[in-house]
Structures are given as structure tokens and as C-alpha cells.
PDB file of C-alpha atoms in Angstrom:
ATOM      1  CA  MET A 238       0.025  -0.033  -0.151  1.00 88.00           C
ATOM      2  CA  ALA A 239       2.999   2.166   0.879  1.00 90.00           C
ATOM      3  CA  LEU A 240       4.641   1.544  -2.410  1.00 90.00           C
ATOM      4  CA  LEU A 241       1.099   2.308  -4.301  1.00 87.00           C
ATOM      5  CA  ARG A 242       1.174   5.903  -2.783  1.00 89.00           C
ATOM      6  CA  LYS A 243       4.159   7.478  -3.272  1.00 90.00           C
ATOM      7  CA  SER A 244       7.095   5.856  -5.506  1.00 83.00           C
ATOM      8  CA  PRO A 245       9.710   5.881  -6.664  1.00 91.00           C
ATOM      9  CA  VAL A 246      11.720   5.201  -2.959  1.00 92.00           C
ATOM     10  CA  THR A 247      14.318   3.664  -1.438  1.00 90.00           C
ATOM     11  CA  GLY A 248      13.637   0.319   0.884  1.00 91.00           C
ATOM     12  CA  TYR A 249      14.705   2.775   4.093  1.00 92.00           C
ATOM     13  CA  GLU A 250      11.736   5.084   2.979  1.00 93.00           C
ATOM     14  CA  LEU A 251       9.279   2.439   2.078  1.00 92.00           C
ATOM     15  CA  SER A 252      10.610   0.900   5.821  1.00 92.00           C
ATOM     16  CA  LYS A 253       9.010   4.283   7.146  1.00 93.00           C
ATOM     17  CA  LEU A 254       6.432   4.939   4.928  1.00 92.00           C
ATOM     18  CA  SER A 255       4.916   1.264   5.548  1.00 93.00           C
ATOM     19  CA  GLY A 256       6.121   0.555   9.184  1.00 93.00           C
ATOM     20  CA  VAL A 257       7.218  -2.236   8.452  1.00 92.00           C
ATOM     21  CA  PRO A 258      11.203  -3.232   9.971  1.00 93.00           C
ATOM     22  CA  ARG A 259      13.638  -1.900   8.510  1.00 90.00           C
ATOM     23  CA  SER A 260      15.229  -5.536   8.647  1.00 91.00           C
ATOM     24  CA  MET A 261      11.961  -7.054   6.863  1.00 93.00           C
ATOM     25  CA  ILE A 262      11.517  -4.438   3.915  1.00 92.00           C
ATOM     26  CA  TYR A 263      14.240  -6.345   2.049  1.00 92.00           C
ATOM     27  CA  GLU A 264      12.600  -9.912   2.101  1.00 93.00           C
ATOM     28  CA  VAL A 265       8.680  -8.294   1.887  1.00 92.00           C
ATOM     29  CA  LEU A 266      10.028  -6.014  -1.639  1.00 92.00           C
ATOM     30  CA  GLY A 267      11.512 -10.080  -2.918  1.00 91.00           C
ATOM     31  CA  LYS A 268       8.524 -10.928  -2.760  1.00 92.00           C
ATOM     32  CA  LEU A 269       6.284  -8.356  -4.259  1.00 91.00           C
ATOM     33  CA  THR A 270       8.735  -8.317  -6.772  1.00 90.00           C
ATOM     34  CA  ALA A 271       9.139 -12.552  -7.947  1.00 90.00           C
ATOM     35  CA  ARG A 272       5.161 -12.117  -7.859  1.00 88.00           C
ATOM     36  CA  GLY A 273       4.870  -9.199  -9.837  1.00 88.00           C
ATOM     37  CA  ALA A 274       3.874  -6.231  -7.979  1.00 90.00           C
ATOM     38  CA  ALA A 275       7.445  -3.884  -7.928  1.00 92.00           C
ATOM     39  CA  LEU A 276      10.320  -3.472 -10.126  1.00 91.00           C
ATOM     40  CA  THR A 277      13.135  -2.420  -8.300  1.00 89.00           C
ATOM     41  CA  LEU A 278      15.314   0.598 -10.574  1.00 89.00           C
ATOM     42  CA  ARG A 279      18.656   1.453 -10.349  1.00 88.00           C
ATOM     43  CA  LYS A 280      19.275   5.033 -10.217  1.00 86.00           C
ATOM     44  CA  ASP A 281      22.986   7.210  -9.258  1.00 86.00           C
ATOM     45  CA  GLY A 282      24.498   4.332  -7.486  1.00 85.00           C
ATOM     46  CA  ALA A 283      20.568   3.413  -5.343  1.00 87.00           C
ATOM     47  CA  ASN A 284      17.970   0.975  -5.569  1.00 89.00           C
ATOM     48  CA  LEU A 285      14.411   2.804  -6.100  1.00 91.00           C
ATOM     49  CA  HIS A 286      11.078  -0.012  -5.684  1.00 91.00           C
ATOM     50  CA  ALA A 287       7.847   0.825  -7.226  1.00 91.00           C
ATOM     51  CA  PRO A 288       4.921  -0.548  -8.165  1.00 92.00           C
ATOM     52  CA  VAL A 289       3.721  -2.181 -11.176  1.00 90.00           C
ATOM     53  CA  PRO A 290       0.948  -0.151 -11.100  1.00 90.00           C
ATOM     54  CA  ALA A 291      -2.391  -1.903  -9.925  1.00 87.00           C
ATOM     55  CA  ALA A 292      -4.632  -3.066 -13.118  1.00 90.00           C
ATOM     56  CA  GLU A 293      -1.809  -4.206 -15.331  1.00 91.00           C
ATOM     57  CA  PHE A 294      -1.278  -6.547 -11.615  1.00 91.00           C
ATOM     58  CA  LEU A 295      -4.390  -7.407 -11.283  1.00 92.00           C
ATOM     59  CA  ASP A 296      -4.766  -8.567 -14.884  1.00 93.00           C
ATOM     60  CA  GLN A 297      -1.642 -11.112 -14.665  1.00 92.00           C
ATOM     61  CA  LEU A 298      -3.102 -12.387 -11.506  1.00 92.00           C
ATOM     62  CA  ARG A 299      -6.437 -12.893 -13.499  1.00 94.00           C
ATOM     63  CA  HIS A 300      -4.689 -14.744 -16.108  1.00 93.00           C
ATOM     64  CA  GLU A 301      -2.198 -16.578 -13.514  1.00 92.00           C
ATOM     65  CA  TYR A 302      -5.798 -17.713 -11.864  1.00 93.00           C
ATOM     66  CA  ASP A 303      -7.201 -18.762 -15.058  1.00 93.00           C
ATOM     67  CA  ALA A 304      -4.456 -20.635 -16.178  1.00 92.00           C
ATOM     68  CA  LEU A 305      -4.276 -22.590 -13.106  1.00 94.00           C
ATOM     69  CA  ILE A 306      -8.062 -23.261 -13.004  1.00 93.00           C
ATOM     70  CA  SER A 307      -7.793 -24.652 -16.499  1.00 92.00           C
ATOM     71  CA  GLU A 308      -5.321 -26.925 -16.241  1.00 91.00           C
ATOM     72  CA  LEU A 309      -6.780 -27.762 -12.757  1.00 92.00           C
ATOM     73  CA  LYS A 310     -10.142 -28.626 -14.914  1.00 88.00           C
ATOM     74  CA  GLY A 311      -8.432 -30.919 -16.545  1.00 84.00           C
ATOM     75  CA  ASP A 312      -5.973 -32.547 -14.455  1.00 83.00           C
ATOM     76  CA  LEU A 313     -10.093 -33.603 -12.420  1.00 84.00           C
ATOM     77  CA  ALA A 314     -11.161 -35.071 -14.874  1.00 81.00           C
ATOM     78  CA  ALA A 315      -9.035 -36.886 -16.232  1.00 78.00           C
ATOM     79  CA  LEU A 316      -8.921 -37.417 -12.600  1.00 78.00           C
ATOM     80  CA  THR A 317     -13.290 -38.386 -12.202  1.00 71.00           C
ATOM     81  CA  ALA A 318     -14.562 -41.479 -13.778  1.00 64.00           C
ATOM     82  CA  ALA A 319     -17.524 -41.885 -15.045  1.00 60.00           C
ATOM     83  CA  SER A 320     -20.342 -43.204 -12.945  1.00 62.00           C
ATOM     84  CA  ASP A 321     -23.667 -44.785 -13.674  1.00 63.00           C
ATOM     85  CA  LEU A 322     -24.780 -44.490 -10.216  1.00 62.00           C
ATOM     86  CA  GLU A 323     -28.091 -42.394  -9.861  1.00 70.00           C
ATOM     87  CA  TYR A 324     -27.793 -39.819  -6.874  1.00 71.00           C
ATOM     88  CA  VAL A 325     -29.545 -36.857  -5.229  1.00 76.00           C
ATOM     89  CA  TRP A 326     -27.562 -33.460  -4.463  1.00 74.00           C
ATOM     90  CA  ASN A 327     -28.394 -33.176  -0.842  1.00 81.00           C
ATOM     91  CA  ILE A 328     -27.440 -28.477  -0.961  1.00 84.00           C
ATOM     92  CA  GLU A 329     -27.470 -26.514   2.762  1.00 86.00           C
ATOM     93  CA  GLY A 330     -28.667 -22.945   2.589  1.00 87.00           C
ATOM     94  CA  GLU A 331     -30.654 -20.426   0.172  1.00 88.00           C
ATOM     95  CA  ASP A 332     -27.684 -19.143  -1.172  1.00 89.00           C
ATOM     96  CA  ASN A 333     -25.916 -22.633  -2.076  1.00 90.00           C
ATOM     97  CA  ILE A 334     -29.500 -23.948  -3.356  1.00 89.00           C
ATOM     98  CA  LEU A 335     -29.785 -20.683  -5.729  1.00 91.00           C
ATOM     99  CA  ALA A 336     -26.398 -21.393  -6.255  1.00 92.00           C
ATOM    100  CA  LYS A 337     -26.434 -24.614  -8.050  1.00 90.00           C
ATOM    101  CA  ALA A 338     -29.888 -23.881  -9.640  1.00 92.00           C
ATOM    102  CA  ARG A 339     -28.155 -20.844 -11.508  1.00 94.00           C
ATOM    103  CA  GLU A 340     -25.512 -23.451 -12.508  1.00 92.00           C
ATOM    104  CA  ALA A 341     -27.909 -26.352 -13.788  1.00 92.00           C
ATOM    105  CA  ILE A 342     -30.117 -23.362 -16.214  1.00 94.00           C
ATOM    106  CA  GLY A 343     -26.811 -22.465 -17.116  1.00 94.00           C
ATOM    107  CA  GLN A 344     -25.638 -26.404 -18.224  1.00 93.00           C
ATOM    108  CA  ALA A 345     -28.950 -26.766 -19.505  1.00 93.00           C
ATOM    109  CA  ARG A 346     -29.812 -27.672 -23.540  1.00 92.00           C
ATOM    110  CA  LEU A 347     -32.460 -28.812 -24.040  1.00 93.00           C
ATOM    111  CA  ARG A 348     -35.029 -28.223 -20.940  1.00 93.00           C
ATOM    112  CA  VAL A 349     -35.703 -27.087 -17.557  1.00 94.00           C
ATOM    113  CA  HIS A 350     -38.245 -28.290 -15.217  1.00 94.00           C
ATOM    114  CA  VAL A 351     -37.970 -26.312 -11.863  1.00 92.00           C
ATOM    115  CA  ALA A 352     -40.684 -26.467  -9.345  1.00 90.00           C
ATOM    116  CA  LEU A 353     -40.117 -23.031  -7.056  1.00 88.00           C
ATOM    117  CA  VAL A 354     -43.036 -21.264  -4.970  1.00 86.00           C
ATOM    118  CA  PRO A 355     -43.240 -17.502  -6.575  1.00 84.00           C
ATOM    119  CA  ALA A 356     -40.779 -15.440  -4.653  1.00 85.00           C
ATOM    120  CA  THR A 357     -38.202 -17.592  -5.724  1.00 87.00           C
ATOM    121  CA  LEU A 358     -38.550 -16.844  -9.482  1.00 90.00           C
ATOM    122  CA  SER A 359     -36.705 -13.201  -8.715  1.00 91.00           C
ATOM    123  CA  GLU A 360     -33.576 -14.899  -8.108  1.00 92.00           C
ATOM    124  CA  LEU A 361     -33.759 -17.261 -11.054  1.00 94.00           C
ATOM    125  CA  ARG A 362     -35.210 -15.166 -13.536  1.00 94.00           C
ATOM    126  CA  ARG A 363     -31.958 -14.008 -15.460  1.00 94.00           C
ATOM    127  CA  ALA A 364     -30.836 -17.264 -15.757  1.00 95.00           C
ATOM    128  CA  LEU A 365     -34.231 -19.161 -16.256  1.00 95.00           C
ATOM    129  CA  GLU A 366     -34.340 -15.714 -19.259  1.00 95.00           C
ATOM    130  CA  ALA A 367     -31.413 -17.004 -20.846  1.00 96.00           C
ATOM    131  CA  ALA A 368     -32.462 -20.830 -20.592  1.00 95.00           C
ATOM    132  CA  ILE A 369     -35.134 -19.406 -23.112  1.00 95.00           C
ATOM    133  CA  GLY A 370     -32.772 -17.231 -25.276  1.00 95.00           C
ATOM    134  CA  ARG A 371     -30.556 -19.388 -26.006  1.00 94.00           C
ATOM    135  CA  GLY A 372     -33.861 -21.819 -26.584  1.00 95.00           C
ATOM    136  CA  VAL A 373     -34.201 -24.031 -23.972  1.00 95.00           C
ATOM    137  CA  ARG A 374     -37.879 -25.472 -22.724  1.00 95.00           C
ATOM    138  CA  VAL A 375     -38.502 -24.121 -19.195  1.00 95.00           C
ATOM    139  CA  VAL A 376     -41.196 -25.866 -17.460  1.00 94.00           C
ATOM    140  CA  ILE A 377     -41.887 -23.883 -14.297  1.00 93.00           C
ATOM    141  CA  TYR A 378     -44.268 -25.818 -11.684  1.00 92.00           C
ATOM    142  CA  THR A 379     -45.498 -23.214  -8.756  1.00 91.00           C
ATOM    143  CA  THR A 380     -48.294 -22.333  -6.714  1.00 88.00           C
ATOM    144  CA  THR A 381     -49.797 -19.196  -8.021  1.00 87.00           C
ATOM    145  CA  ALA A 382     -49.834 -17.728 -11.615  1.00 88.00           C
ATOM    146  CA  VAL A 383     -45.616 -16.479 -12.269  1.00 90.00           C
ATOM    147  CA  ASP A 384     -44.856 -14.660 -15.318  1.00 90.00           C
ATOM    148  CA  LEU A 385     -41.855 -15.221 -17.533  1.00 92.00           C
ATOM    149  CA  PRO A 386     -42.314 -15.189 -20.993  1.00 94.00           C
ATOM    150  CA  GLY A 387     -41.353 -18.321 -23.385  1.00 94.00           C
ATOM    151  CA  ALA A 388     -41.789 -20.877 -19.932  1.00 94.00           C
ATOM    152  CA  GLN A 389     -44.292 -22.782 -19.578  1.00 93.00           C
ATOM    153  CA  VAL A 390     -46.075 -22.880 -16.330  1.00 92.00           C
ATOM    154  CA  VAL A 391     -47.469 -25.475 -14.424  1.00 92.00           C
ATOM    155  CA  VAL A 392     -49.704 -23.691 -11.341  1.00 90.00           C
ATOM    156  CA  GLY A 393     -50.764 -26.372  -8.579  1.00 86.00           C
ATOM    157  CA  SER A 394     -51.651 -26.967  -4.806  1.00 76.00           C
ATOM    158  CA  MET A 395     -49.328 -28.581  -2.413  1.00 64.00           C
ATOM    159  CA  PRO A 396     -50.497 -31.708  -0.917  1.00 63.00           C
ATOM    160  CA  GLU A 397     -51.717 -31.246   2.248  1.00 60.00           C
ATOM    161  CA  GLU A 398     -49.168 -33.693   3.936  1.00 55.00           C
ATOM    162  CA  THR A 399     -46.492 -32.004   2.328  1.00 52.00           C
ATOM    163  CA  ARG A 400     -47.499 -28.504   3.926  1.00 49.00           C
ATOM    164  CA  VAL A 401     -45.124 -27.127   6.523  1.00 51.00           C
ATOM    165  CA  ARG A 402     -46.797 -26.031   9.579  1.00 47.00           C
TER     166      ARG A 402
END
């Protein structure tokens, strides 16, 4: 942070600005330089330090992480054996459930059948609209009519034994 505020500076100046002990500042600068966040410049016999522009550094980080994620996806896919087992997801927490629903809707190619209460539609609307835009057949089962152009809406009552009391 101190390097972003004032640069170029010597290690001594940076130690004073940042509060990092002088005995540790060169180790910190070495790590920042190795990570690609800082540069060392030689001027008039002194080493000066400056940050890499924040946007450039963040772009570099994004590129590195994207490459790492792509590599991991490939490695993990090679380890995962296809299974004929049927299974049911047990997802806890509203945010997690909605995230998994958005993911599934985003991956759908032919059709999506979703049962929801009308209040949940706002959370999934964009994902469902995008699916409709891709030509996916969307069927919504709900207890009250909802408005989602391009979707088939099936309204029905909940059986008495399944209602929460």
C-alpha cells in the first residue's frame, strides 16, 4: 500500500512509510518483485522500488489464475471416472441452493423443469431468461401464476401432507 502511495522509493524510505521493520523490508520487496507486483530500478547508485500499475498486476493475476483453473479442470476431469450411479444432491443453505440451480439452468441445453414458490422466481429469472434465449424449454411448477415470457407455467396446489405447518 505504501509503495502505491509513493514511488519510487528506497527500501529505507519504504520501511518508514509502511511501518515494516527495516530488517524485513528487503524480504518483503523481494517477495513483491518475485510476485510481479513491484519493480526495482537502479538510479544514481541506489536501488529504487516502484509498484507495477495495479490494473496491470490484477490482469496478470487473473491470467495466472485462469490458466491454473483450466489446468486443474483438465487434471481433475482425467481423475474422475464416469459413474452409472444415480444420485441426489443434498445442498444446504438458500444461497447454495440458488447457486446450484443457476449453474444447472446455465448448463441446460434442451429443457429445464423447476418447481418453485413465486417469490423465488426473482432469484432465478435471469438464468431462466438466458435459458429461454438459448432455446431451452423451460417449465415452471408453482403454486401461483408467474410471468416469465417463453416459459410454460404449471400452477397447482401443494398436497396437504407436504405443507409445512
